[in-house]
Tab-separated table of C-alpha atoms in Angstrom:
chain	number	residue	atom	x	y	z
G	1	GLY	CA	-82.646	-59.698	-39.630
G	2	ASP	CA	-80.525	-62.862	-39.610
G	3	SER	CA	-77.332	-64.057	-39.375
G	4	VAL	CA	-75.133	-66.146	-39.029
G	5	THR	CA	-71.794	-66.049	-37.315
G	6	GLN	CA	-69.271	-69.015	-38.301
G	7	MET	CA	-65.081	-69.074	-37.268
G	8	GLU	CA	-63.071	-67.949	-39.508
G	9	GLY	CA	-60.218	-69.636	-40.847
G	10	PRO	CA	-58.055	-71.559	-42.078
G	11	VAL	CA	-58.401	-74.136	-39.713
G	12	THR	CA	-55.029	-76.366	-40.497
G	13	LEU	CA	-55.603	-80.188	-38.827
G	14	SER	CA	-53.311	-83.809	-38.567
G	15	GLU	CA	-55.150	-87.020	-40.392
G	16	GLU	CA	-56.697	-88.398	-37.920
G	17	ALA	CA	-57.718	-85.309	-35.859
G	18	PHE	CA	-60.765	-83.701	-34.459
G	19	LEU	CA	-62.967	-81.507	-36.008
G	20	THR	CA	-65.395	-78.264	-34.841
G	21	ILE	CA	-66.214	-75.694	-36.509
G	22	ASN	CA	-68.290	-73.255	-34.256
G	23	CYS	CA	-71.559	-71.737	-36.248
G	24	THR	CA	-74.405	-69.695	-34.681
G	25	TYR	CA	-77.296	-67.500	-36.078
G	26	THR	CA	-79.840	-65.706	-35.368
G	27	ALA	CA	-83.518	-65.495	-37.218
G	28	THR	CA	-86.976	-64.010	-36.015
G	29	GLY	CA	-88.614	-67.288	-37.707
G	30	TYR	CA	-87.908	-71.368	-37.135
G	31	PRO	CA	-85.170	-72.231	-39.735
G	32	SER	CA	-83.829	-74.912	-41.414
G	33	LEU	CA	-80.361	-74.959	-40.220
G	34	PHE	CA	-77.703	-76.363	-42.955
G	35	TRP	CA	-73.705	-77.348	-43.464
G	36	TYR	CA	-71.963	-77.424	-47.044
G	37	VAL	CA	-69.151	-77.927	-48.081
G	38	GLN	CA	-67.321	-76.597	-51.424
G	39	TYR	CA	-63.814	-78.776	-52.698
G	40	PRO	CA	-61.469	-76.664	-55.023
G	41	GLY	CA	-63.165	-75.268	-58.127
G	42	GLU	CA	-66.741	-76.655	-57.503
G	43	GLY	CA	-69.987	-74.852	-56.731
G	44	LEU	CA	-71.215	-75.385	-52.824
G	45	GLN	CA	-72.646	-79.244	-52.227
G	46	LEU	CA	-74.620	-79.992	-49.544
G	47	LEU	CA	-72.771	-82.063	-46.546
G	48	LEU	CA	-76.519	-82.355	-43.654
G	49	LYS	CA	-79.263	-80.107	-42.534
G	50	ALA	CA	-80.858	-80.429	-40.143
G	51	THR	CA	-84.730	-78.782	-39.747
G	52	LYS	CA	-86.167	-77.755	-35.651
G	53	ALA	CA	-84.430	-77.730	-32.283
G	54	ASP	CA	-82.536	-81.425	-31.629
G	55	ASP	CA	-82.612	-82.686	-34.496
G	56	LYS	CA	-79.237	-84.162	-35.659
G	57	GLY	CA	-77.873	-83.292	-39.463
G	58	SER	CA	-75.000	-86.618	-40.404
G	59	ASN	CA	-73.364	-87.104	-43.421
G	60	LYS	CA	-70.037	-89.432	-44.533
G	61	GLY	CA	-69.402	-88.424	-40.607
G	62	PHE	CA	-69.596	-85.478	-39.719
G	63	GLU	CA	-72.544	-84.621	-37.398
G	64	ALA	CA	-74.356	-80.831	-36.682
G	65	THR	CA	-77.361	-80.724	-33.467
G	66	TYR	CA	-79.400	-77.545	-34.111
G	67	ARG	CA	-79.110	-76.235	-30.837
G	68	LYS	CA	-81.888	-73.294	-30.075
G	69	GLU	CA	-81.179	-73.023	-27.351
G	70	THR	CA	-78.100	-71.173	-28.044
G	71	THR	CA	-78.923	-70.688	-30.919
G	72	SER	CA	-76.284	-73.601	-32.332
G	73	PHE	CA	-75.338	-75.684	-35.480
G	74	HIS	CA	-71.673	-76.757	-34.396
G	75	LEU	CA	-70.327	-79.086	-37.522
G	76	GLU	CA	-68.065	-81.802	-36.160
G	77	LYS	CA	-65.905	-85.125	-37.557
G	78	GLY	CA	-64.255	-87.543	-35.230
G	79	SER	CA	-60.725	-88.060	-38.120
G	80	VAL	CA	-60.341	-86.000	-40.440
G	81	GLN	CA	-59.153	-87.391	-43.933
G	82	VAL	CA	-56.795	-85.724	-45.941
G	83	SER	CA	-59.813	-85.884	-48.950
G	84	ASP	CA	-61.682	-82.919	-45.878
G	85	SER	CA	-59.600	-80.156	-46.864
G	86	ALA	CA	-61.964	-77.898	-48.374
G	87	VAL	CA	-63.972	-74.615	-47.437
G	88	TYR	CA	-67.527	-75.596	-45.360
G	89	PHE	CA	-70.386	-72.959	-44.798
G	90	CYS	CA	-73.377	-72.607	-41.975
G	91	ALA	CA	-76.068	-71.675	-43.955
G	92	LEU	CA	-79.253	-70.933	-41.872
G	93	SER	CA	-83.055	-70.742	-44.257
G	94	ASP	CA	-86.024	-68.767	-43.128
G	95	ALA	CA	-89.358	-68.158	-44.275
G	96	ALA	CA	-89.782	-64.210	-45.826
G	97	GLY	CA	-92.912	-63.428	-47.454
G	98	GLY	CA	-93.777	-66.404	-47.703
G	99	TYR	CA	-90.741	-66.946	-49.811
G	100	GLN	CA	-87.243	-68.712	-48.754
G	101	LYS	CA	-84.275	-66.690	-47.711
G	102	VAL	CA	-81.004	-67.661	-47.145
G	103	THR	CA	-78.714	-66.463	-45.454
G	104	PHE	CA	-74.036	-67.735	-45.716
G	105	GLY	CA	-71.187	-67.548	-43.340
G	106	ILE	CA	-68.246	-66.525	-44.587
G	107	GLY	CA	-67.143	-70.476	-44.478
G	108	THR	CA	-64.324	-71.898	-43.385
G	109	LYS	CA	-61.149	-73.508	-45.033
G	110	LEU	CA	-59.973	-76.374	-43.655
G	111	GLN	CA	-56.794	-77.917	-43.799
G	112	VAL	CA	-55.680	-81.538	-42.854
G	113	ILE	CA	-52.612	-82.591	-43.640
G	114	PRO	CA	-50.297	-86.076	-43.977
N	1	ASP	CA	-79.495	-85.699	-63.722
N	2	ALA	CA	-76.704	-82.828	-65.506
N	3	GLY	CA	-77.256	-80.749	-62.262
N	4	VAL	CA	-76.873	-77.361	-62.543
N	5	ILE	CA	-75.327	-76.555	-65.031
N	6	GLN	CA	-72.953	-72.682	-66.234
N	7	SER	CA	-71.998	-71.102	-69.256
N	8	PRO	CA	-69.529	-70.337	-69.924
N	9	ARG	CA	-66.605	-71.922	-67.162
N	10	HIS	CA	-64.442	-69.037	-67.514
N	11	GLU	CA	-65.089	-66.162	-68.978
N	12	VAL	CA	-61.880	-62.866	-69.490
N	13	THR	CA	-62.865	-59.583	-70.646
N	14	GLU	CA	-61.799	-56.690	-71.191
N	15	MET	CA	-63.753	-53.269	-68.805
N	16	GLY	CA	-66.827	-52.170	-70.471
N	17	GLN	CA	-67.620	-54.290	-71.986
N	18	GLU	CA	-71.264	-57.457	-71.220
N	19	VAL	CA	-70.676	-59.896	-70.178
N	20	THR	CA	-73.530	-62.290	-70.309
N	21	LEU	CA	-74.695	-65.664	-67.902
N	22	ARG	CA	-75.491	-68.994	-68.632
N	23	CYS	CA	-77.655	-70.952	-66.468
N	24	LYS	CA	-79.264	-73.758	-66.768
N	25	PRO	CA	-81.626	-74.951	-63.275
N	26	ILE	CA	-82.377	-78.830	-62.645
N	27	SER	CA	-84.767	-79.847	-63.666
N	28	GLY	CA	-88.611	-79.402	-61.895
N	29	HIS	CA	-86.670	-77.017	-59.717
N	30	ASN	CA	-89.091	-74.344	-58.526
N	31	SER	CA	-85.945	-71.441	-57.303
N	32	LEU	CA	-83.229	-70.283	-59.184
N	33	PHE	CA	-80.042	-67.464	-56.617
N	34	TRP	CA	-77.443	-66.586	-58.389
N	35	TYR	CA	-74.013	-65.173	-56.403
N	36	ARG	CA	-71.364	-64.346	-56.230
N	37	GLN	CA	-68.012	-64.958	-55.155
N	38	THR	CA	-64.921	-63.284	-54.521
N	39	MET	CA	-62.312	-63.336	-51.631
N	40	MET	CA	-62.902	-60.095	-49.514
N	41	ARG	CA	-67.121	-60.348	-49.654
N	42	GLY	CA	-67.959	-64.423	-49.562
N	43	LEU	CA	-70.816	-65.373	-50.807
N	44	GLU	CA	-73.344	-62.613	-51.434
N	45	LEU	CA	-76.423	-63.545	-52.971
N	46	LEU	CA	-77.377	-61.047	-56.210
N	47	ILE	CA	-80.787	-62.191	-57.090
N	48	TYR	CA	-83.623	-64.906	-56.234
N	49	PHE	CA	-85.834	-66.569	-58.821
N	50	ASN	CA	-89.360	-68.198	-57.272
N	51	ASN	CA	-91.624	-69.750	-60.549
N	52	ASN	CA	-89.895	-67.404	-63.502
N	53	VAL	CA	-90.653	-63.959	-61.284
N	54	PRO	CA	-87.811	-62.266	-59.956
N	55	ILE	CA	-87.862	-61.833	-56.143
N	56	ASP	CA	-85.654	-59.941	-54.167
N	57	ASP	CA	-83.423	-58.675	-56.101
N	58	SER	CA	-81.605	-56.472	-53.617
N	59	GLY	CA	-77.935	-57.809	-53.305
N	60	MET	CA	-78.012	-56.348	-56.871
N	61	PRO	CA	-74.586	-54.118	-56.936
N	62	GLU	CA	-75.819	-51.146	-58.851
N	63	ASP	CA	-78.018	-51.337	-62.219
N	64	ARG	CA	-75.136	-52.795	-64.918
N	65	PHE	CA	-76.279	-55.918	-62.787
N	66	SER	CA	-79.730	-57.374	-64.892
N	67	ALA	CA	-81.131	-61.169	-64.561
N	68	LYS	CA	-84.273	-62.181	-66.218
N	69	MET	CA	-85.090	-65.726	-66.830
N	70	PRO	CA	-87.597	-66.281	-69.285
N	71	ASN	CA	-88.992	-69.724	-69.344
N	72	ALA	CA	-88.288	-72.324	-66.161
N	73	SER	CA	-85.172	-73.598	-67.012
N	74	PHE	CA	-82.637	-71.213	-68.327
N	75	SER	CA	-81.405	-67.779	-66.636
N	76	THR	CA	-78.880	-65.621	-67.307
N	77	LEU	CA	-77.149	-62.816	-65.905
N	78	LYS	CA	-75.820	-59.654	-67.570
N	79	ILE	CA	-73.297	-56.891	-66.685
N	80	GLN	CA	-72.817	-53.927	-69.268
N	81	PRO	CA	-70.374	-51.875	-69.137
N	82	SER	CA	-68.100	-54.500	-66.854
N	83	GLU	CA	-65.601	-53.275	-64.359
N	84	PRO	CA	-62.273	-54.728	-62.519
N	85	ARG	CA	-63.931	-55.561	-59.096
N	86	ASP	CA	-67.333	-57.218	-61.185
N	87	SER	CA	-63.824	-60.051	-60.719
N	88	ALA	CA	-65.450	-62.905	-58.748
N	89	VAL	CA	-67.020	-66.623	-59.220
N	90	TYR	CA	-70.511	-66.034	-59.703
N	91	PHE	CA	-72.748	-69.351	-59.071
N	92	CYS	CA	-75.770	-70.163	-60.379
N	93	ALA	CA	-78.115	-72.331	-57.553
N	94	SER	CA	-80.994	-74.155	-57.472
N	95	SER	CA	-83.463	-75.761	-55.034
N	96	SER	CA	-87.085	-77.528	-55.236
N	97	GLY	CA	-88.339	-74.382	-52.710
N	98	PRO	CA	-90.204	-72.255	-51.486
N	99	ILE	CA	-89.812	-73.941	-48.340
N	100	THR	CA	-87.122	-73.815	-45.984
N	101	SER	CA	-85.702	-76.903	-45.861
N	102	SER	CA	-85.450	-77.177	-49.493
N	103	GLU	CA	-80.932	-77.928	-50.270
N	104	GLN	CA	-79.536	-75.379	-53.102
N	105	TYR	CA	-77.805	-77.409	-56.013
N	106	PHE	CA	-75.056	-75.008	-56.433
N	107	GLY	CA	-73.243	-75.411	-59.799
N	108	PRO	CA	-69.558	-75.381	-60.891
N	109	GLY	CA	-70.117	-71.198	-61.431
N	110	THR	CA	-68.054	-68.913	-64.075
N	111	ARG	CA	-65.107	-67.694	-63.113
N	112	LEU	CA	-64.749	-63.742	-64.491
N	113	THR	CA	-61.513	-62.052	-65.028
N	114	VAL	CA	-62.453	-57.951	-65.697
N	115	THR	CA	-58.989	-56.591	-67.636
């Protein structure tokens, strides 16, 4: 079945540091890939997505490239801010029996300190 | 649009009581998902509706859990009887799916505490 593996946190960085959160996946079909972010006390919200191989999703300075050859979708940001402190979820969406099936990773908590 | 609306935001109940969580999806969305989030197990999909029909309920923990979607604008998740291990944050999400590239929109969640 489908699965998503992402690094366990917490990840603690100083402001303006470079961020990488690794995500790899296993899927039987041709999934779409997502990064969601969850701020304290809130629900998840979409950060970026990519729907086919070599696509790059980007938003708010975050980027991730859909790498089919390495089955990866690593999240990167060149300079993190305190406001980026949150939990980040990698997810894939595949078709199962004609319907959307979404699989989430365990989430990686990011803490950015001033 | 107001986004996905969930009620109540917080619920504290005693073991053995019935609990009903409510969700109003975004207008026009035809897919609805119920998730449970805990520290130990992370985010778990409980049930998925498409066009008000349950498509996948394999994540529903046991018979104490039931979910309904009587129309396109309302869904409930019921736990009867509740147990302390049901304590978690329950999220409802909707999408304009079922295509695989569809984004899910999450509600703010209901924090359930069963004592």
